[in-house]
mmCIF file of C-alpha atoms in Angstrom:
data_model
loop_
_atom_site.group_PDB
_atom_site.id
_atom_site.type_symbol
_atom_site.label_atom_id
_atom_site.label_comp_id
_atom_site.label_asym_id
_atom_site.label_seq_id
_atom_site.Cartn_x
_atom_site.Cartn_y
_atom_site.Cartn_z
ATOM 1 C CA UNK G 115 -17.871 -23.824 32.009
ATOM 2 C CA UNK G 116 -16.002 -27.025 31.084
ATOM 3 C CA UNK G 117 -17.393 -26.792 27.562
ATOM 4 C CA UNK G 118 -16.106 -23.230 27.260
ATOM 5 C CA UNK G 119 -12.624 -24.259 28.355
ATOM 6 C CA UNK G 120 -12.584 -27.121 25.894
ATOM 7 C CA UNK G 121 -13.687 -24.842 23.086
ATOM 8 C CA UNK G 122 -10.986 -22.333 23.902
ATOM 9 C CA UNK G 123 -8.336 -25.019 24.020
ATOM 10 C CA UNK G 124 -9.420 -26.518 20.698
ATOM 11 C CA UNK G 125 -9.943 -23.206 18.952
ATOM 12 C CA UNK G 126 -6.830 -21.361 20.076
ATOM 13 C CA UNK G 127 -3.586 -23.240 20.509
ATOM 14 C CA UNK G 128 -3.895 -26.110 17.992
ATOM 15 C CA UNK G 129 -5.316 -23.853 15.289
ATOM 16 C CA UNK G 130 -2.620 -21.244 15.830
ATOM 17 C CA UNK G 131 0.247 -23.714 15.613
ATOM 18 C CA UNK G 132 -1.322 -25.548 12.683
ATOM 19 C CA UNK G 133 -1.737 -22.372 10.625
ATOM 20 C CA UNK G 134 1.725 -21.175 11.645
ATOM 21 C CA UNK G 135 3.274 -24.431 10.402
ATOM 22 C CA UNK G 136 1.260 -24.257 7.171
ATOM 23 C CA UNK G 137 2.384 -20.684 6.545
ATOM 24 C CA UNK G 138 6.029 -21.536 7.132
ATOM 25 C CA UNK G 139 5.756 -24.610 4.917
ATOM 26 C CA UNK G 140 4.168 -22.520 2.167
ATOM 27 C CA UNK G 141 6.931 -19.907 2.291
ATOM 28 C CA UNK G 142 9.555 -22.640 2.304
ATOM 29 C CA UNK G 143 8.140 -24.098 -0.925
ATOM 30 C CA UNK G 144 7.794 -20.775 -2.739
ATOM 31 C CA UNK G 145 10.544 -19.848 -5.180
ATOM 32 C CA UNK G 146 9.865 -16.152 -4.573
ATOM 33 C CA UNK G 147 11.023 -16.546 -0.965
ATOM 34 C CA UNK G 148 14.465 -17.580 -2.154
ATOM 35 C CA UNK G 149 14.393 -14.964 -4.902
ATOM 36 C CA UNK G 150 13.768 -12.181 -2.365
ATOM 37 C CA UNK G 151 16.558 -13.557 -0.185
ATOM 38 C CA UNK G 152 18.971 -13.573 -3.134
ATOM 39 C CA UNK G 153 18.026 -10.025 -4.133
ATOM 40 C CA UNK G 154 18.777 -8.604 -0.673
ATOM 41 C CA UNK G 155 21.900 -10.748 -0.432
ATOM 42 C CA UNK G 156 23.292 -9.473 -3.734
ATOM 43 C CA UNK G 157 22.461 -5.854 -2.919
ATOM 44 C CA UNK G 158 24.335 -6.003 0.392
ATOM 45 C CA UNK G 159 27.117 -8.199 -1.043
ATOM 46 C CA UNK G 160 27.991 -5.880 -3.925
ATOM 47 C CA UNK G 161 27.623 -2.777 -1.776
ATOM 48 C CA UNK G 162 30.317 -4.134 0.498
ATOM 49 C CA UNK G 163 32.546 -5.791 -2.116
ATOM 50 C CA UNK G 164 32.424 -3.140 -4.846
ATOM 51 C CA UNK G 165 33.475 0.501 -4.958
ATOM 52 C CA UNK G 166 30.835 1.220 -7.584
ATOM 53 C CA UNK G 167 28.051 1.108 -4.990
ATOM 54 C CA UNK G 168 28.774 3.342 -2.019
ATOM 55 C CA UNK G 169 26.825 4.660 0.924
ATOM 56 C CA UNK G 170 27.606 7.707 2.982
ATOM 57 C CA UNK G 171 28.727 5.663 5.987
ATOM 58 C CA UNK G 172 31.705 4.011 4.279
ATOM 59 C CA UNK G 173 33.361 6.921 2.451
ATOM 60 C CA UNK G 174 36.829 8.336 2.942
ATOM 61 C CA UNK G 175 38.759 7.166 5.976
ATOM 62 C CA UNK G 176 35.742 5.445 7.500
ATOM 63 C CA UNK G 177 35.999 1.665 7.062
ATOM 64 C CA UNK G 178 33.359 0.073 4.852
ATOM 65 C CA UNK G 179 32.632 -2.540 7.501
ATOM 66 C CA UNK G 180 32.643 -0.133 10.431
ATOM 67 C CA UNK G 181 29.630 -0.282 12.769
ATOM 68 C CA UNK G 182 28.250 3.051 11.520
ATOM 69 C CA UNK G 183 28.629 2.098 7.839
ATOM 70 C CA UNK G 184 27.020 -1.321 8.302
ATOM 71 C CA UNK G 185 24.157 0.204 10.269
ATOM 72 C CA UNK G 186 23.427 2.722 7.533
ATOM 73 C CA UNK G 187 23.629 0.010 4.874
ATOM 74 C CA UNK G 188 21.094 -2.124 6.728
ATOM 75 C CA UNK G 189 18.717 0.789 7.315
ATOM 76 C CA UNK G 190 18.761 1.834 3.651
ATOM 77 C CA UNK G 191 18.296 -1.704 2.329
ATOM 78 C CA UNK G 192 15.396 -2.223 4.741
ATOM 79 C CA UNK G 193 13.671 0.855 3.327
ATOM 80 C CA UNK G 194 14.295 -0.266 -0.248
ATOM 81 C CA UNK G 195 13.281 -3.852 0.468
ATOM 82 C CA UNK G 196 9.930 -2.974 2.024
ATOM 83 C CA UNK G 197 8.372 -3.634 -1.384
ATOM 84 C CA UNK G 198 9.279 -7.296 -0.795
ATOM 85 C CA UNK G 199 7.165 -7.268 2.354
ATOM 86 C CA UNK G 200 4.158 -6.414 0.220
ATOM 87 C CA UNK G 201 4.485 -9.652 -1.709
ATOM 88 C CA UNK G 202 4.950 -11.843 1.386
ATOM 89 C CA UNK G 203 3.026 -10.410 4.334
ATOM 90 C CA UNK G 204 0.460 -8.399 2.423
ATOM 91 C CA UNK G 205 -0.763 -11.368 0.424
ATOM 92 C CA UNK G 206 -0.625 -13.910 3.285
ATOM 93 C CA UNK G 207 -4.134 -13.048 4.386
ATOM 94 C CA UNK G 208 -5.442 -12.885 0.799
ATOM 95 C CA UNK G 209 -4.300 -16.338 -0.202
ATOM 96 C CA UNK G 210 -7.406 -18.105 1.096
ATOM 97 C CA UNK G 211 -9.662 -15.457 -0.445
ATOM 98 C CA UNK G 212 -8.003 -15.727 -3.845
ATOM 99 C CA UNK G 213 -8.279 -19.521 -3.783
ATOM 100 C CA UNK G 214 -11.897 -19.326 -2.546
ATOM 101 C CA UNK G 215 -10.932 -21.500 0.424
ATOM 102 C CA UNK G 216 -11.967 -18.963 3.061
ATOM 103 C CA UNK G 217 -15.656 -19.768 2.696
ATOM 104 C CA UNK G 218 -14.967 -23.336 3.816
ATOM 105 C CA UNK G 219 -12.258 -22.442 6.325
ATOM 106 C CA UNK G 220 -14.403 -19.899 8.166
ATOM 107 C CA UNK G 221 -17.124 -22.489 8.781
ATOM 108 C CA UNK G 222 -14.763 -24.483 11.028
ATOM 109 C CA UNK G 223 -13.929 -23.781 14.677
ATOM 110 C CA UNK G 224 -11.074 -21.487 13.628
ATOM 111 C CA UNK G 225 -10.721 -18.434 15.857
ATOM 112 C CA UNK G 226 -9.529 -14.995 14.889
ATOM 113 C CA UNK G 227 -6.544 -15.294 17.206
ATOM 114 C CA UNK G 228 -5.589 -18.677 15.812
ATOM 115 C CA UNK G 229 -6.129 -17.785 12.143
ATOM 116 C CA UNK G 230 -4.785 -14.221 12.060
ATOM 117 C CA UNK G 231 -2.068 -14.916 14.623
ATOM 118 C CA UNK G 232 -0.792 -17.957 12.762
ATOM 119 C CA UNK G 233 -0.761 -16.154 9.419
ATOM 120 C CA UNK G 234 0.958 -13.053 10.766
ATOM 121 C CA UNK G 235 3.548 -14.902 12.856
ATOM 122 C CA UNK G 236 4.464 -17.198 9.974
ATOM 123 C CA UNK G 237 4.774 -14.313 7.520
ATOM 124 C CA UNK G 238 6.829 -12.293 10.017
ATOM 125 C CA UNK G 239 9.233 -15.181 10.624
ATOM 126 C CA UNK G 240 9.582 -15.577 6.860
ATOM 127 C CA UNK G 241 10.338 -11.870 6.440
ATOM 128 C CA UNK G 242 12.993 -11.912 9.174
ATOM 129 C CA UNK G 243 14.604 -14.928 7.502
ATOM 130 C CA UNK G 244 14.625 -13.073 4.167
ATOM 131 C CA UNK G 245 16.090 -9.905 5.688
ATOM 132 C CA UNK G 246 18.803 -11.999 7.343
ATOM 133 C CA UNK G 247 20.349 -11.965 3.867
ATOM 134 C CA UNK G 248 21.520 -8.389 4.520
ATOM 135 C CA UNK G 249 24.043 -9.115 7.313
ATOM 136 C CA UNK G 250 25.061 -12.372 5.608
ATOM 137 C CA UNK G 251 25.723 -10.644 2.281
ATOM 138 C CA UNK G 252 27.489 -7.776 4.022
ATOM 139 C CA UNK G 253 29.848 -10.131 5.852
ATOM 140 C CA UNK G 254 30.601 -12.347 2.849
ATOM 141 C CA UNK G 255 31.261 -9.243 0.746
ATOM 142 C CA UNK G 256 34.219 -8.388 2.985
ATOM 143 C CA UNK G 257 35.825 -11.792 2.324
ATOM 144 C CA UNK G 258 36.159 -11.432 -1.434
ATOM 145 C CA UNK G 259 39.771 -11.446 -2.707
ATOM 146 C CA UNK G 260 39.314 -8.391 -4.915
ATOM 147 C CA UNK G 261 38.283 -6.170 -1.997
ATOM 148 C CA UNK G 262 40.873 -3.679 -0.771
ATOM 149 C CA UNK G 263 41.376 -4.947 2.769
ATOM 150 C CA UNK G 264 43.103 -1.718 3.746
ATOM 151 C CA UNK G 265 39.592 -0.211 3.788
ATOM 152 C CA UNK G 266 38.309 -2.926 6.113
ATOM 153 C CA UNK G 267 38.728 -3.542 9.815
ATOM 154 C CA UNK G 268 38.866 -6.906 11.630
ATOM 155 C CA UNK G 269 35.630 -8.841 11.923
ATOM 156 C CA UNK G 270 33.360 -7.894 14.823
ATOM 157 C CA UNK G 271 30.119 -9.834 15.232
ATOM 158 C CA UNK G 272 28.459 -6.979 17.116
ATOM 159 C CA UNK G 273 28.841 -4.720 14.078
ATOM 160 C CA UNK G 274 26.360 -6.971 12.262
ATOM 161 C CA UNK G 275 24.042 -8.087 15.053
ATOM 162 C CA UNK G 276 23.441 -4.719 16.746
ATOM 163 C CA UNK G 277 22.157 -2.914 13.616
ATOM 164 C CA UNK G 278 20.090 -5.933 12.612
ATOM 165 C CA UNK G 279 18.204 -6.140 15.900
ATOM 166 C CA UNK G 280 18.022 -2.361 16.454
ATOM 167 C CA UNK G 281 17.188 -1.182 12.927
ATOM 168 C CA UNK G 282 16.051 -4.061 10.735
ATOM 169 C CA UNK G 283 13.879 -6.098 13.102
ATOM 170 C CA UNK G 284 11.694 -3.216 14.411
ATOM 171 C CA UNK G 285 11.237 -1.859 10.877
ATOM 172 C CA UNK G 286 10.240 -5.280 9.538
ATOM 173 C CA UNK G 287 7.777 -5.727 12.418
ATOM 174 C CA UNK G 288 6.107 -2.385 11.670
ATOM 175 C CA UNK G 289 5.968 -2.891 7.910
ATOM 176 C CA UNK G 290 4.629 -6.412 8.333
ATOM 177 C CA UNK G 291 1.986 -5.240 10.793
ATOM 178 C CA UNK G 292 0.895 -2.437 8.463
ATOM 179 C CA UNK G 293 0.627 -4.589 5.359
ATOM 180 C CA UNK G 294 -1.037 -7.434 7.228
ATOM 181 C CA UNK G 295 -3.619 -5.141 8.837
ATOM 182 C CA UNK G 296 -4.509 -3.477 5.554
ATOM 183 C CA UNK G 297 -4.765 -6.836 3.800
ATOM 184 C CA UNK G 298 -6.921 -8.336 6.552
ATOM 185 C CA UNK G 299 -9.277 -5.358 6.728
ATOM 186 C CA UNK G 300 -9.681 -4.702 3.001
ATOM 187 C CA UNK G 301 -9.009 -8.074 1.355
ATOM 188 C CA UNK G 302 -8.001 -5.957 -1.608
ATOM 189 C CA UNK G 303 -4.820 -6.581 -3.594
ATOM 190 C CA UNK G 304 -4.913 -3.029 -4.954
ATOM 191 C CA UNK G 305 -4.806 -1.541 -1.443
ATOM 192 C CA UNK G 306 -1.903 -3.784 -0.452
ATOM 193 C CA UNK G 307 0.318 -2.952 -3.428
ATOM 194 C CA UNK G 308 -0.356 0.787 -3.413
ATOM 195 C CA UNK G 309 0.169 1.227 0.328
ATOM 196 C CA UNK G 310 3.780 0.072 0.081
ATOM 197 C CA UNK G 311 4.488 2.611 -2.635
ATOM 198 C CA UNK G 312 2.598 5.312 -0.745
ATOM 199 C CA UNK G 313 4.602 4.551 2.408
ATOM 200 C CA UNK G 314 7.927 4.845 0.592
ATOM 201 C CA UNK G 315 6.960 8.065 -1.203
ATOM 202 C CA UNK G 316 5.405 9.726 1.855
ATOM 203 C CA UNK G 317 8.510 8.861 3.873
ATOM 204 C CA UNK G 318 10.792 10.335 1.212
ATOM 205 C CA UNK G 319 8.695 13.489 0.847
ATOM 206 C CA UNK G 320 8.369 14.079 4.590
ATOM 207 C CA UNK G 321 12.089 13.636 5.162
ATOM 208 C CA UNK G 322 12.939 16.091 2.373
ATOM 209 C CA UNK G 323 10.486 18.720 3.607
ATOM 210 C CA UNK G 324 11.356 18.449 7.300
ATOM 211 C CA UNK G 325 15.066 18.226 6.524
ATOM 212 C CA UNK G 326 14.926 21.505 4.610
ATOM 213 C CA UNK G 327 12.980 23.082 7.485
ATOM 214 C CA UNK G 328 15.578 21.888 10.043
ATOM 215 C CA UNK G 329 12.909 19.908 11.920
ATOM 216 C CA UNK G 330 15.278 17.021 12.410
ATOM 217 C CA UNK G 331 13.745 15.767 15.658
ATOM 218 C CA UNK G 332 10.299 15.538 14.078
ATOM 219 C CA UNK G 333 11.791 13.964 10.959
ATOM 220 C CA UNK G 334 13.529 11.371 13.137
ATOM 221 C CA UNK G 335 10.317 10.476 14.963
ATOM 222 C CA UNK G 336 8.258 9.928 11.799
ATOM 223 C CA UNK G 337 10.924 7.856 10.034
ATOM 224 C CA UNK G 338 9.717 4.230 10.160
ATOM 225 C CA UNK G 339 13.045 2.888 8.871
ATOM 226 C CA UNK G 340 15.307 4.595 11.424
ATOM 227 C CA UNK G 341 17.595 6.264 8.884
ATOM 228 C CA UNK G 342 17.130 9.820 10.166
ATOM 229 C CA UNK G 343 17.532 9.017 13.896
ATOM 230 C CA UNK G 344 20.601 6.947 13.017
ATOM 231 C CA UNK G 345 22.027 10.009 11.277
ATOM 232 C CA UNK G 346 21.306 12.133 14.346
ATOM 233 C CA UNK G 347 22.950 9.564 16.597
ATOM 234 C CA UNK G 348 26.172 9.475 14.552
ATOM 235 C CA UNK G 349 26.069 13.097 13.400
ATOM 236 C CA UNK G 350 28.905 14.364 15.589
ATOM 237 C CA UNK G 351 30.893 11.167 15.845
ATOM 238 C CA UNK G 352 34.548 11.441 14.963
ATOM 239 C CA UNK G 353 36.190 9.155 12.433
ATOM 240 C CA UNK G 354 37.553 6.996 15.252
ATOM 241 C CA UNK G 355 34.085 6.698 16.797
ATOM 242 C CA UNK G 356 32.491 5.774 13.462
ATOM 243 C CA UNK G 357 35.064 3.029 13.028
ATOM 244 C CA UNK G 358 34.816 1.575 16.533
ATOM 245 C CA UNK G 359 31.680 2.715 18.377
ATOM 246 C CA UNK G 360 28.723 0.338 18.237
ATOM 247 C CA UNK G 361 25.169 1.473 17.512
ATOM 248 C CA UNK G 362 23.130 1.636 20.708
ATOM 249 C CA UNK G 363 19.519 2.361 21.588
ATOM 250 C CA UNK G 364 19.790 5.884 22.942
ATOM 251 C CA UNK G 365 18.335 9.303 22.264
ATOM 252 C CA UNK G 366 16.329 9.837 19.099
ATOM 253 C CA UNK G 367 16.931 6.279 17.897
ATOM 254 C CA UNK G 368 15.387 4.787 21.040
ATOM 255 C CA UNK G 369 12.388 7.120 20.803
ATOM 256 C CA UNK G 370 11.908 6.271 17.138
ATOM 257 C CA UNK G 371 12.020 2.517 17.679
ATOM 258 C CA UNK G 372 9.537 2.687 20.575
ATOM 259 C CA UNK G 373 7.125 4.843 18.551
ATOM 260 C CA UNK G 374 6.986 2.535 15.554
ATOM 261 C CA UNK G 375 6.847 -0.648 17.619
ATOM 262 C CA UNK G 376 3.879 0.849 19.468
ATOM 263 C CA UNK G 377 2.234 1.703 16.137
ATOM 264 C CA UNK G 378 2.840 -1.857 14.941
ATOM 265 C CA UNK G 379 1.210 -3.244 18.094
ATOM 266 C CA UNK G 380 -1.768 -0.911 17.632
ATOM 267 C CA UNK G 381 -2.208 -2.054 14.027
ATOM 268 C CA UNK G 382 -2.195 -5.714 15.020
ATOM 269 C CA UNK G 383 -4.669 -5.110 17.841
ATOM 270 C CA UNK G 384 -6.941 -3.187 15.465
ATOM 271 C CA UNK G 385 -6.792 -5.969 12.897
ATOM 272 C CA UNK G 386 -7.589 -8.647 15.471
ATOM 273 C CA UNK G 387 -10.453 -6.567 16.863
ATOM 274 C CA UNK G 388 -12.095 -5.531 13.591
ATOM 275 C CA UNK G 389 -11.594 -8.508 11.289
ATOM 276 C CA UNK G 390 -14.438 -11.004 11.172
ATOM 277 C CA UNK G 391 -14.031 -14.509 9.797
ATOM 278 C CA UNK G 392 -16.828 -14.076 7.270
ATOM 279 C CA UNK G 393 -17.027 -14.873 3.590
ATOM 280 C CA UNK G 394 -18.028 -11.268 2.786
ATOM 281 C CA UNK G 395 -16.000 -8.645 4.684
ATOM 282 C CA UNK G 396 -17.737 -5.716 6.280
ATOM 283 C CA UNK G 397 -17.122 -2.211 4.992
ATOM 284 C CA UNK G 398 -16.650 0.851 7.133
ATOM 285 C CA UNK G 399 -19.520 3.367 7.065
ATOM 286 C CA UNK G 400 -20.468 6.370 9.155
ATOM 287 C CA UNK G 401 -22.508 4.055 11.372
ATOM 288 C CA UNK G 402 -19.762 1.489 11.816
ATOM 289 C CA UNK G 403 -18.873 -1.742 10.082
ATOM 290 C CA UNK G 404 -21.557 -3.157 7.801
ATOM 291 C CA UNK G 405 -21.634 -6.323 5.840
ATOM 292 C CA UNK G 406 -21.547 -5.983 2.093
ATOM 293 C CA UNK G 407 -24.775 -6.851 0.315
ATOM 294 C CA UNK G 408 -24.974 -10.412 -0.893
ATOM 295 C CA UNK G 409 -24.562 -10.753 -4.654
ATOM 296 C CA UNK G 410 -27.875 -11.279 -6.331
ATOM 297 C CA UNK G 411 -29.898 -9.890 -3.422
ATOM 298 C CA UNK G 412 -31.267 -7.024 -5.490
ATOM 299 C CA UNK G 413 -31.311 -8.625 -8.887
ATOM 300 C CA UNK G 414 -34.170 -7.879 -11.224
ATOM 301 C CA UNK G 415 -35.441 -10.272 -13.858
ATOM 302 C CA UNK G 416 -33.557 -9.703 -17.093
ATOM 303 C CA UNK G 417 -35.282 -9.295 -20.423
ATOM 304 C CA UNK G 418 -35.053 -12.177 -22.891
ATOM 305 C CA UNK G 419 -32.049 -11.979 -25.176
ATOM 306 C CA UNK G 420 -32.888 -11.525 -28.834
ATOM 307 C CA UNK G 421 -31.355 -14.047 -31.238
ATOM 308 C CA UNK G 422 -29.314 -12.320 -33.940
ATOM 309 C CA UNK G 423 -28.422 -13.746 -37.291
ATOM 310 C CA UNK G 424 -24.734 -14.559 -37.707
ATOM 311 C CA UNK G 425 -23.292 -12.516 -40.609
ATOM 312 C CA UNK G 426 -21.219 -14.218 -43.266
ATOM 313 C CA UNK G 427 -17.524 -13.400 -42.974
ATOM 314 C CA UNK G 428 -14.403 -14.134 -44.986
ATOM 315 C CA UNK G 429 -11.364 -15.155 -42.973
ATOM 316 C CA UNK G 430 -7.921 -13.816 -43.892
ATOM 317 C CA UNK G 431 -4.600 -15.178 -42.623
ATOM 318 C CA UNK G 432 -2.200 -13.028 -44.623
ATOM 319 C CA UNK G 433 0.390 -10.554 -43.340
ATOM 320 C CA UNK G 434 -2.082 -7.673 -43.207
ATOM 321 C CA UNK G 435 -4.457 -9.681 -41.018
ATOM 322 C CA UNK G 436 -1.663 -10.633 -38.618
ATOM 323 C CA UNK G 437 -0.510 -7.023 -38.462
ATOM 324 C CA UNK G 438 -4.032 -5.863 -37.575
ATOM 325 C CA UNK G 439 -4.230 -8.570 -34.916
ATOM 326 C CA UNK G 440 -0.928 -7.389 -33.458
ATOM 327 C CA UNK G 441 -2.057 -3.754 -33.329
ATOM 328 C CA UNK G 442 -5.445 -4.756 -31.927
ATOM 329 C CA UNK G 443 -3.929 -6.834 -29.137
ATOM 330 C CA UNK G 444 -1.381 -4.138 -28.317
ATOM 331 C CA UNK G 445 -4.053 -1.429 -28.149
ATOM 332 C CA UNK G 446 -6.296 -3.655 -26.027
ATOM 333 C CA UNK G 447 -3.624 -4.240 -23.386
ATOM 334 C CA UNK G 448 -2.454 -0.613 -23.392
ATOM 335 C CA UNK G 449 -6.002 0.591 -22.724
ATOM 336 C CA UNK G 450 -6.504 -2.082 -20.063
ATOM 337 C CA UNK G 451 -3.265 -1.094 -18.313
ATOM 338 C CA UNK G 452 -3.779 2.671 -18.292
ATOM 339 C CA UNK G 453 -7.310 2.197 -16.943
ATOM 340 C CA UNK G 454 -6.132 -0.087 -14.148
ATOM 341 C CA UNK G 455 -6.516 1.637 -10.732
ATOM 342 C CA UNK G 456 -3.099 0.298 -9.656
ATOM 343 C CA UNK G 457 -1.427 1.897 -12.697
ATOM 344 C CA UNK G 458 -3.259 5.190 -12.180
ATOM 345 C CA UNK G 459 -2.384 5.315 -8.488
ATOM 346 C CA UNK G 460 1.310 4.558 -9.015
ATOM 347 C CA UNK G 461 1.496 7.056 -11.891
ATOM 348 C CA UNK G 462 -0.170 9.748 -9.767
ATOM 349 C CA UNK G 463 2.210 9.157 -6.853
ATOM 350 C CA UNK G 464 5.120 9.300 -9.305
ATOM 351 C CA UNK G 465 3.983 12.659 -10.661
ATOM 352 C CA UNK G 466 3.613 14.049 -7.137
ATOM 353 C CA UNK G 467 7.065 12.778 -6.176
ATOM 354 C CA UNK G 468 8.679 14.298 -9.290
ATOM 355 C CA UNK G 469 6.933 17.626 -8.675
ATOM 356 C CA UNK G 470 8.103 17.810 -5.065
ATOM 357 C CA UNK G 471 11.637 16.805 -6.047
ATOM 358 C CA UNK G 472 11.685 19.581 -8.640
ATOM 359 C CA UNK G 473 10.316 22.047 -6.079
ATOM 360 C CA UNK G 474 13.346 21.602 -3.799
ATOM 361 C CA UNK G 475 15.950 21.305 -6.562
ATOM 362 C CA UNK G 476 17.196 24.884 -6.065
ATOM 363 C CA UNK G 477 18.519 24.105 -2.569
ATOM 364 C CA UNK G 478 21.300 21.597 -1.908
ATOM 365 C CA UNK G 479 22.927 21.136 1.496
ATOM 366 C CA UNK G 480 21.332 24.371 2.660
ATOM 367 C CA UNK G 481 22.820 26.389 -0.216
ATOM 368 C CA UNK G 482 20.710 28.024 -2.934
ATOM 369 C CA UNK G 483 21.643 27.063 -6.506
ATOM 370 C CA UNK G 484 20.271 27.811 -9.949
ATOM 371 C CA UNK G 485 17.695 25.254 -11.190
ATOM 372 C CA UNK G 486 19.600 24.523 -14.379
ATOM 373 C CA UNK G 487 18.491 22.045 -17.007
ATOM 374 C CA UNK G 488 20.951 19.453 -15.752
ATOM 375 C CA UNK G 489 19.716 19.724 -12.157
ATOM 376 C CA UNK G 490 16.091 19.485 -13.287
ATOM 377 C CA UNK G 491 16.812 16.394 -15.388
ATOM 378 C CA UNK G 492 18.553 14.696 -12.467
ATOM 379 C CA UNK G 493 15.591 15.579 -10.252
ATOM 380 C CA UNK G 494 13.104 14.087 -12.712
ATOM 381 C CA UNK G 495 15.151 10.909 -13.147
ATOM 382 C CA UNK G 496 15.655 10.398 -9.404
ATOM 383 C CA UNK G 497 11.984 11.055 -8.728
ATOM 384 C CA UNK G 498 10.607 8.666 -11.341
ATOM 385 C CA UNK G 499 13.027 5.763 -11.880
ATOM 386 C CA UNK G 500 11.737 3.759 -8.913
ATOM 387 C CA UNK G 501 8.167 3.942 -10.193
ATOM 388 C CA UNK G 502 9.259 2.903 -13.673
ATOM 389 C CA UNK G 503 10.853 -0.193 -12.163
ATOM 390 C CA UNK G 504 7.723 -0.900 -10.113
ATOM 391 C CA UNK G 505 5.378 -0.533 -13.086
ATOM 392 C CA UNK G 506 7.613 -2.696 -15.244
ATOM 393 C CA UNK G 507 7.748 -5.369 -12.544
ATOM 394 C CA UNK G 508 3.977 -5.458 -12.080
ATOM 395 C CA UNK G 509 2.870 -5.356 -15.729
ATOM 396 C CA UNK G 510 5.694 -7.029 -17.623
#
């Protein structure tokens, strides 16, 4: 019994805090951490300080920095910024695998709770620090001298803190739990990157379909970012209420937050229960989790390689040779890209999203319209531009 207690003490608390500190130190040294912070800061800053970028909450006589407008801004930017979570939380568990350090690390007295808990907690703290750029950028945007202060109301700290803790924090916890669980269970970079895109597209599609069917309660419950329940909460607010009333956890918004926090907890529990600290992860079969076969276990002796005579060649370094090299390299990388499973998956999801957007183009705000060429072009552009940006970011 004393040996068991000593083992638990050595394997749990020190390992957890050590890995947590290492994860935080790694994120603090990474330039991408600051880049993600700056991106969210600039998006919220220019949304608040410029009339070019507008959200529904701050239009007309509703102040741009009213509680309802700030809450909607934070919810939308959280949904857009979930791609950032893929690059931070999703890859936290893959870092040791990519560096081939897991084979050595897993031979130590590291426990699942210490290793996975330290990685997840550190990545989650890093994500919350990055998303803190949204309220900071929103507040600083109201201080700019070129902003029309007649469209702003006096500063109220609760207008920034309430939406952050009610909308942003629960959404970040769920997204982080989802990406971390998938990364820990699959150890596959392809699965991590495509799940974020699939989540965003499935959310957009489900909200469009259920919104057109007037299933707003169901749409609010399956919205992981809280945008739909926020709209239901403020749907019948007057202009005075939108400018003064703070966002509170009631009704559909409370139900939505509890649902997705429970799902996040279930994902973390599943990851901690199923992940094994082994060099080769187990794969899920009909009979349960099985370890992958060891490389070389079923190798057969290879036939001797025949020695071929090297043909005589004449090297050319003129313009024609360089042009052929350019075309050859370009064709090589084009073929490699279009055969990449990540490219094929993103392209397929893009096609599905464009098709569904075009399917509902003849109805706007509950009113039937003609699907003219202009409306179809707008539908195609809105349904595909995000994926073009994603593909360009990944491959360029």
